C-alpha atoms as a PDB file:
ATOM      1  CA  UNK A   1      25.932 -56.640  98.641  1.00  0.00           C
ATOM      2  CA  UNK A   2      25.760 -56.809  94.876  1.00  0.00           C
ATOM      3  CA  UNK A   3      29.491 -57.342  94.343  1.00  0.00           C
ATOM      4  CA  UNK A   4      31.082 -59.132  91.411  1.00  0.00           C
ATOM      5  CA  UNK A   5      34.658 -60.301  91.759  1.00  0.00           C
ATOM      6  CA  UNK A   6      36.838 -61.561  88.931  1.00  0.00           C
ATOM      7  CA  UNK A   7      40.406 -62.611  89.837  1.00  0.00           C
ATOM      8  CA  UNK A   8      41.851 -59.301  91.055  1.00  0.00           C
ATOM      9  CA  UNK A   9      39.067 -56.962  89.857  1.00  0.00           C
ATOM     10  CA  UNK A  10      35.751 -56.289  91.513  1.00  0.00           C
ATOM     11  CA  UNK A  11      32.668 -54.165  91.030  1.00  0.00           C
ATOM     12  CA  UNK A  12      30.166 -53.230  93.738  1.00  0.00           C
ATOM     13  CA  UNK A  13      26.740 -51.709  93.135  1.00  0.00           C
ATOM     14  CA  UNK A  14      25.205 -49.601  95.891  1.00  0.00           C
ATOM     15  CA  UNK A  15      22.220 -47.269  96.140  1.00  0.00           C
ATOM     16  CA  UNK A  16      23.026 -43.573  95.998  1.00  0.00           C
ATOM     17  CA  UNK A  17      21.365 -43.234  99.410  1.00  0.00           C
ATOM     18  CA  UNK A  18      23.928 -45.712 100.760  1.00  0.00           C
ATOM     19  CA  UNK A  19      26.651 -43.118 100.095  1.00  0.00           C
ATOM     20  CA  UNK A  20      29.312 -45.779  99.529  1.00  0.00           C
ATOM     21  CA  UNK A  21      28.437 -47.835 102.605  1.00  0.00           C
ATOM     22  CA  UNK A  22      28.469 -51.104 100.618  1.00  0.00           C
ATOM     23  CA  UNK A  23      31.973 -50.364  99.372  1.00  0.00           C
ATOM     24  CA  UNK A  24      33.169 -49.468 102.870  1.00  0.00           C
ATOM     25  CA  UNK A  25      31.604 -52.636 104.325  1.00  0.00           C
ATOM     26  CA  UNK A  26      33.221 -54.769 101.633  1.00  0.00           C
ATOM     27  CA  UNK A  27      36.625 -53.190 102.277  1.00  0.00           C
ATOM     28  CA  UNK A  28      36.309 -53.933 105.993  1.00  0.00           C
ATOM     29  CA  UNK A  29      35.390 -57.531 105.179  1.00  0.00           C
ATOM     30  CA  UNK A  30      38.440 -57.996 102.963  1.00  0.00           C
ATOM     31  CA  UNK A  31      40.671 -56.384 105.610  1.00  0.00           C
ATOM     32  CA  UNK A  32      39.324 -58.833 108.210  1.00  0.00           C
ATOM     33  CA  UNK A  33      40.204 -61.654 105.829  1.00  0.00           C
ATOM     34  CA  UNK A  34      43.715 -60.125 105.627  1.00  0.00           C
ATOM     35  CA  UNK A  35      43.380 -59.511 101.896  1.00  0.00           C
ATOM     36  CA  UNK A  36      42.901 -55.724 101.715  1.00  0.00           C
ATOM     37  CA  UNK A  37      42.541 -53.857  98.455  1.00  0.00           C
ATOM     38  CA  UNK A  38      45.566 -52.068  97.053  1.00  0.00           C
ATOM     39  CA  UNK A  39      44.882 -48.359  97.739  1.00  0.00           C
ATOM     40  CA  UNK A  40      46.091 -47.290  94.284  1.00  0.00           C
ATOM     41  CA  UNK A  41      43.637 -49.668  92.558  1.00  0.00           C
ATOM     42  CA  UNK A  42      40.538 -48.743  94.540  1.00  0.00           C
ATOM     43  CA  UNK A  43      38.176 -46.175  93.029  1.00  0.00           C
ATOM     44  CA  UNK A  44      35.467 -44.206  94.796  1.00  0.00           C
ATOM     45  CA  UNK A  45      31.823 -44.984  94.062  1.00  0.00           C
ATOM     46  CA  UNK A  46      30.488 -43.351  90.905  1.00  0.00           C
ATOM     47  CA  UNK A  47      27.453 -43.667  88.641  1.00  0.00           C
ATOM     48  CA  UNK A  48      29.555 -44.867  85.695  1.00  0.00           C
ATOM     49  CA  UNK A  49      32.647 -47.010  85.971  1.00  0.00           C
ATOM     50  CA  UNK A  50      34.919 -49.212  83.885  1.00  0.00           C
ATOM     51  CA  UNK A  51      35.026 -52.845  85.015  1.00  0.00           C
ATOM     52  CA  UNK A  52      37.078 -55.310  82.963  1.00  0.00           C
ATOM     53  CA  UNK A  53      36.951 -53.080  79.889  1.00  0.00           C
ATOM     54  CA  UNK A  54      33.195 -52.475  79.940  1.00  0.00           C
ATOM     55  CA  UNK A  55      31.837 -49.119  81.098  1.00  0.00           C
ATOM     56  CA  UNK A  56      28.577 -49.453  83.000  1.00  0.00           C
ATOM     57  CA  UNK A  57      26.457 -46.322  83.461  1.00  0.00           C
ATOM     58  CA  UNK A  58      23.825 -46.414  86.199  1.00  0.00           C
ATOM     59  CA  UNK A  59      23.108 -42.638  86.168  1.00  0.00           C
ATOM     60  CA  UNK A  60      19.663 -43.138  84.563  1.00  0.00           C
ATOM     61  CA  UNK A  61      18.742 -46.349  86.394  1.00  0.00           C
ATOM     62  CA  UNK A  62      16.252 -44.615  88.686  1.00  0.00           C
ATOM     63  CA  UNK A  63      15.015 -41.715  86.513  1.00  0.00           C
ATOM     64  CA  UNK A  64      14.674 -43.489  83.149  1.00  0.00           C
ATOM     65  CA  UNK A  65      14.938 -47.098  84.323  1.00  0.00           C
ATOM     66  CA  UNK A  66      17.805 -47.942  81.971  1.00  0.00           C
ATOM     67  CA  UNK A  67      21.423 -49.031  82.333  1.00  0.00           C
ATOM     68  CA  UNK A  68      23.911 -48.361  79.527  1.00  0.00           C
ATOM     69  CA  UNK A  69      27.003 -50.370  78.573  1.00  0.00           C
ATOM     70  CA  UNK A  70      29.848 -49.688  76.147  1.00  0.00           C
ATOM     71  CA  UNK A  71      33.445 -50.837  75.734  1.00  0.00           C
ATOM     72  CA  UNK A  72      36.420 -48.884  77.039  1.00  0.00           C
ATOM     73  CA  UNK A  73      37.536 -46.425  74.353  1.00  0.00           C
ATOM     74  CA  UNK A  74      41.062 -47.831  74.260  1.00  0.00           C
ATOM     75  CA  UNK A  75      39.639 -51.223  73.164  1.00  0.00           C
ATOM     76  CA  UNK A  76      37.729 -49.602  70.307  1.00  0.00           C
ATOM     77  CA  UNK A  77      40.882 -47.710  69.334  1.00  0.00           C
ATOM     78  CA  UNK A  78      42.815 -51.004  69.383  1.00  0.00           C
ATOM     79  CA  UNK A  79      40.326 -52.601  66.965  1.00  0.00           C
ATOM     80  CA  UNK A  80      40.396 -49.542  64.683  1.00  0.00           C
ATOM     81  CA  UNK A  81      44.207 -49.632  64.718  1.00  0.00           C
ATOM     82  CA  UNK A  82      44.146 -53.288  63.697  1.00  0.00           C
ATOM     83  CA  UNK A  83      41.800 -52.405  60.817  1.00  0.00           C
ATOM     84  CA  UNK A  84      44.243 -49.721  59.659  1.00  0.00           C
ATOM     85  CA  UNK A  85      47.111 -52.232  59.805  1.00  0.00           C
ATOM     86  CA  UNK A  86      45.172 -54.785  57.737  1.00  0.00           C
ATOM     87  CA  UNK A  87      44.311 -52.183  55.109  1.00  0.00           C
ATOM     88  CA  UNK A  88      47.805 -50.718  54.878  1.00  0.00           C
ATOM     89  CA  UNK A  89      49.432 -54.151  54.537  1.00  0.00           C
ATOM     90  CA  UNK A  90      46.641 -55.556  52.377  1.00  0.00           C
ATOM     91  CA  UNK A  91      46.742 -58.863  54.256  1.00  0.00           C
ATOM     92  CA  UNK A  92      45.398 -60.711  57.292  1.00  0.00           C
ATOM     93  CA  UNK A  93      46.989 -63.945  58.488  1.00  0.00           C
ATOM     94  CA  UNK A  94      44.957 -66.586  60.355  1.00  0.00           C
ATOM     95  CA  UNK A  95      46.682 -65.554  63.609  1.00  0.00           C
ATOM     96  CA  UNK A  96      45.838 -61.891  63.010  1.00  0.00           C
ATOM     97  CA  UNK A  97      42.228 -62.831  62.169  1.00  0.00           C
ATOM     98  CA  UNK A  98      41.995 -64.763  65.432  1.00  0.00           C
ATOM     99  CA  UNK A  99      43.328 -61.877  67.499  1.00  0.00           C
ATOM    100  CA  UNK A 100      41.152 -59.317  65.722  1.00  0.00           C
ATOM    101  CA  UNK A 101      38.078 -61.535  66.084  1.00  0.00           C
ATOM    102  CA  UNK A 102      38.665 -61.797  69.853  1.00  0.00           C
ATOM    103  CA  UNK A 103      38.949 -58.029  70.238  1.00  0.00           C
ATOM    104  CA  UNK A 104      35.876 -57.348  68.098  1.00  0.00           C
ATOM    105  CA  UNK A 105      33.710 -59.956  69.830  1.00  0.00           C
ATOM    106  CA  UNK A 106      34.622 -58.561  73.256  1.00  0.00           C
ATOM    107  CA  UNK A 107      34.047 -54.923  72.310  1.00  0.00           C
ATOM    108  CA  UNK A 108      30.893 -55.541  70.276  1.00  0.00           C
ATOM    109  CA  UNK A 109      29.142 -57.400  73.105  1.00  0.00           C
ATOM    110  CA  UNK A 110      28.543 -54.328  75.308  1.00  0.00           C
ATOM    111  CA  UNK A 111      27.882 -52.133  72.283  1.00  0.00           C
ATOM    112  CA  UNK A 112      25.374 -53.824  70.102  1.00  0.00           C
ATOM    113  CA  UNK A 113      25.023 -57.320  71.535  1.00  0.00           C
ATOM    114  CA  UNK A 114      24.135 -59.670  68.667  1.00  0.00           C
ATOM    115  CA  UNK A 115      24.506 -57.032  65.971  1.00  0.00           C
ATOM    116  CA  UNK A 116      28.224 -57.073  66.735  1.00  0.00           C
ATOM    117  CA  UNK A 117      28.398 -60.687  65.613  1.00  0.00           C
ATOM    118  CA  UNK A 118      27.803 -59.644  62.024  1.00  0.00           C
ATOM    119  CA  UNK A 119      30.844 -59.912  59.845  1.00  0.00           C
ATOM    120  CA  UNK A 120      32.460 -62.727  61.828  1.00  0.00           C
ATOM    121  CA  UNK A 121      32.008 -65.376  59.108  1.00  0.00           C
ATOM    122  CA  UNK A 122      34.876 -64.204  56.874  1.00  0.00           C
ATOM    123  CA  UNK A 123      37.127 -63.908  59.930  1.00  0.00           C
ATOM    124  CA  UNK A 124      36.344 -67.478  60.987  1.00  0.00           C
ATOM    125  CA  UNK A 125      36.959 -68.655  57.429  1.00  0.00           C
ATOM    126  CA  UNK A 126      40.349 -66.919  57.366  1.00  0.00           C
ATOM    127  CA  UNK A 127      41.182 -68.292  60.791  1.00  0.00           C
ATOM    128  CA  UNK A 128      40.250 -71.919  60.123  1.00  0.00           C
ATOM    129  CA  UNK A 129      40.089 -72.798  56.423  1.00  0.00           C
ATOM    130  CA  UNK A 130      41.659 -70.200  54.099  1.00  0.00           C
ATOM    131  CA  UNK A 131      45.034 -70.967  52.499  1.00  0.00           C
ATOM    132  CA  UNK A 132      47.837 -68.579  51.493  1.00  0.00           C
ATOM    133  CA  UNK A 133      48.200 -65.966  50.160  1.00  0.00           C
ATOM    134  CA  UNK A 134      46.690 -63.982  53.034  1.00  0.00           C
ATOM    135  CA  UNK A 135      45.459 -61.013  50.961  1.00  0.00           C
ATOM    136  CA  UNK A 136      42.291 -59.272  52.113  1.00  0.00           C
ATOM    137  CA  UNK A 137      39.292 -60.791  50.369  1.00  0.00           C
ATOM    138  CA  UNK A 138      36.202 -58.820  49.379  1.00  0.00           C
ATOM    139  CA  UNK A 139      34.319 -60.480  52.263  1.00  0.00           C
ATOM    140  CA  UNK A 140      37.028 -59.507  54.784  1.00  0.00           C
ATOM    141  CA  UNK A 141      36.940 -55.912  53.481  1.00  0.00           C
ATOM    142  CA  UNK A 142      33.177 -55.799  54.039  1.00  0.00           C
ATOM    143  CA  UNK A 143      33.626 -57.150  57.586  1.00  0.00           C
ATOM    144  CA  UNK A 144      36.249 -54.496  58.334  1.00  0.00           C
ATOM    145  CA  UNK A 145      33.948 -51.789  56.925  1.00  0.00           C
ATOM    146  CA  UNK A 146      31.068 -52.970  59.112  1.00  0.00           C
ATOM    147  CA  UNK A 147      33.181 -53.103  62.270  1.00  0.00           C
ATOM    148  CA  UNK A 148      34.712 -49.712  61.543  1.00  0.00           C
ATOM    149  CA  UNK A 149      31.221 -48.223  61.184  1.00  0.00           C
ATOM    150  CA  UNK A 150      30.150 -49.868  64.442  1.00  0.00           C
ATOM    151  CA  UNK A 151      33.138 -48.478  66.383  1.00  0.00           C
ATOM    152  CA  UNK A 152      32.853 -45.008  64.830  1.00  0.00           C
ATOM    153  CA  UNK A 153      29.149 -44.851  65.718  1.00  0.00           C
ATOM    154  CA  UNK A 154      29.947 -45.479  69.392  1.00  0.00           C
ATOM    155  CA  UNK A 155      26.753 -47.450  69.913  1.00  0.00           C
ATOM    156  CA  UNK A 156      25.791 -48.062  73.529  1.00  0.00           C
ATOM    157  CA  UNK A 157      23.842 -51.065  74.679  1.00  0.00           C
ATOM    158  CA  UNK A 158      20.854 -49.949  76.741  1.00  0.00           C
ATOM    159  CA  UNK A 159      19.020 -52.386  78.991  1.00  0.00           C
ATOM    160  CA  UNK A 160      15.658 -51.444  80.457  1.00  0.00           C
ATOM    161  CA  UNK A 161      14.833 -52.039  84.082  1.00  0.00           C
ATOM    162  CA  UNK A 162      11.274 -53.011  84.679  1.00  0.00           C
ATOM    163  CA  UNK A 163      10.116 -51.662  88.036  1.00  0.00           C
ATOM    164  CA  UNK A 164       6.414 -52.431  87.750  1.00  0.00           C
ATOM    165  CA  UNK A 165       5.968 -56.128  87.311  1.00  0.00           C
ATOM    166  CA  UNK A 166       3.338 -58.776  87.588  1.00  0.00           C
ATOM    167  CA  UNK A 167       2.985 -60.515  90.945  1.00  0.00           C
ATOM    168  CA  UNK A 168       5.458 -63.291  91.565  1.00  0.00           C
ATOM    169  CA  UNK A 169       3.961 -66.778  91.615  1.00  0.00           C
ATOM    170  CA  UNK A 170       5.909 -69.462  93.417  1.00  0.00           C
ATOM    171  CA  UNK A 171       4.681 -73.037  93.490  1.00  0.00           C
ATOM    172  CA  UNK A 172       6.321 -75.812  95.484  1.00  0.00           C
ATOM    173  CA  UNK A 173       4.896 -79.252  94.843  1.00  0.00           C
ATOM    174  CA  UNK A 174       5.364 -82.682  96.344  1.00  0.00           C
ATOM    175  CA  UNK A 175       3.728 -85.773  94.927  1.00  0.00           C
ATOM    176  CA  UNK A 176       3.986 -89.480  95.417  1.00  0.00           C
ATOM    177  CA  UNK A 177       2.824 -91.891  92.694  1.00  0.00           C
ATOM    178  CA  UNK A 178       2.893 -95.204  94.546  1.00  0.00           C
ATOM    179  CA  UNK A 179      -0.015 -97.576  95.147  1.00  0.00           C
ATOM    180  CA  UNK A 180      -1.831 -94.843  97.085  1.00  0.00           C
ATOM    181  CA  UNK A 181      -1.065 -91.646  95.150  1.00  0.00           C
ATOM    182  CA  UNK A 182      -0.907 -88.498  97.260  1.00  0.00           C
ATOM    183  CA  UNK A 183       0.107 -84.969  96.499  1.00  0.00           C
ATOM    184  CA  UNK A 184       0.224 -81.474  97.792  1.00  0.00           C
ATOM    185  CA  UNK A 185       1.339 -78.032  96.782  1.00  0.00           C
ATOM    186  CA  UNK A 186       1.907 -74.593  98.191  1.00  0.00           C
ATOM    187  CA  UNK A 187       1.229 -71.545  96.031  1.00  0.00           C
ATOM    188  CA  UNK A 188       2.474 -68.118  97.032  1.00  0.00           C
ATOM    189  CA  UNK A 189       1.506 -64.979  95.164  1.00  0.00           C
ATOM    190  CA  UNK A 190       3.563 -61.928  96.062  1.00  0.00           C
END
């Protein structure tokens, strides 16, 4: 089973041909351990699902050999709401910069991966070294503009799955470098 578990959340991946058999098997296993899932928290198998705030779409995994990721819309809305608050108040305290930075880093990761890191410098500066007054600087404004554009664009991170691959080469070696050196290896090409 390809099943990831994080505290009280879990995500299972199963082939469509399995028709949910992996999920059913996992549920039976947890029931045998006397830790069944709460019925109201369990969702049926689907091609796209939200796990810990990241939506994973496997609908094109077989046909196009890609998997798409993006953040839950409510997280993007939260970041955009924070941007509106900063602009309307004209200020950003170090605590607010820290909170905003955490939200943006989490949401940008499944969207644009490293591109989402852009604009973090002014936030770090505000968080760690700026002094009052906490007015929005030109650099902070540019960061907010960049992040707003990123959230409005709704970029999805797409990861390709490579089905055709070179043969696997596995080498296990054992060598002894004493007075009478010896050695051996096994090579397996699959």
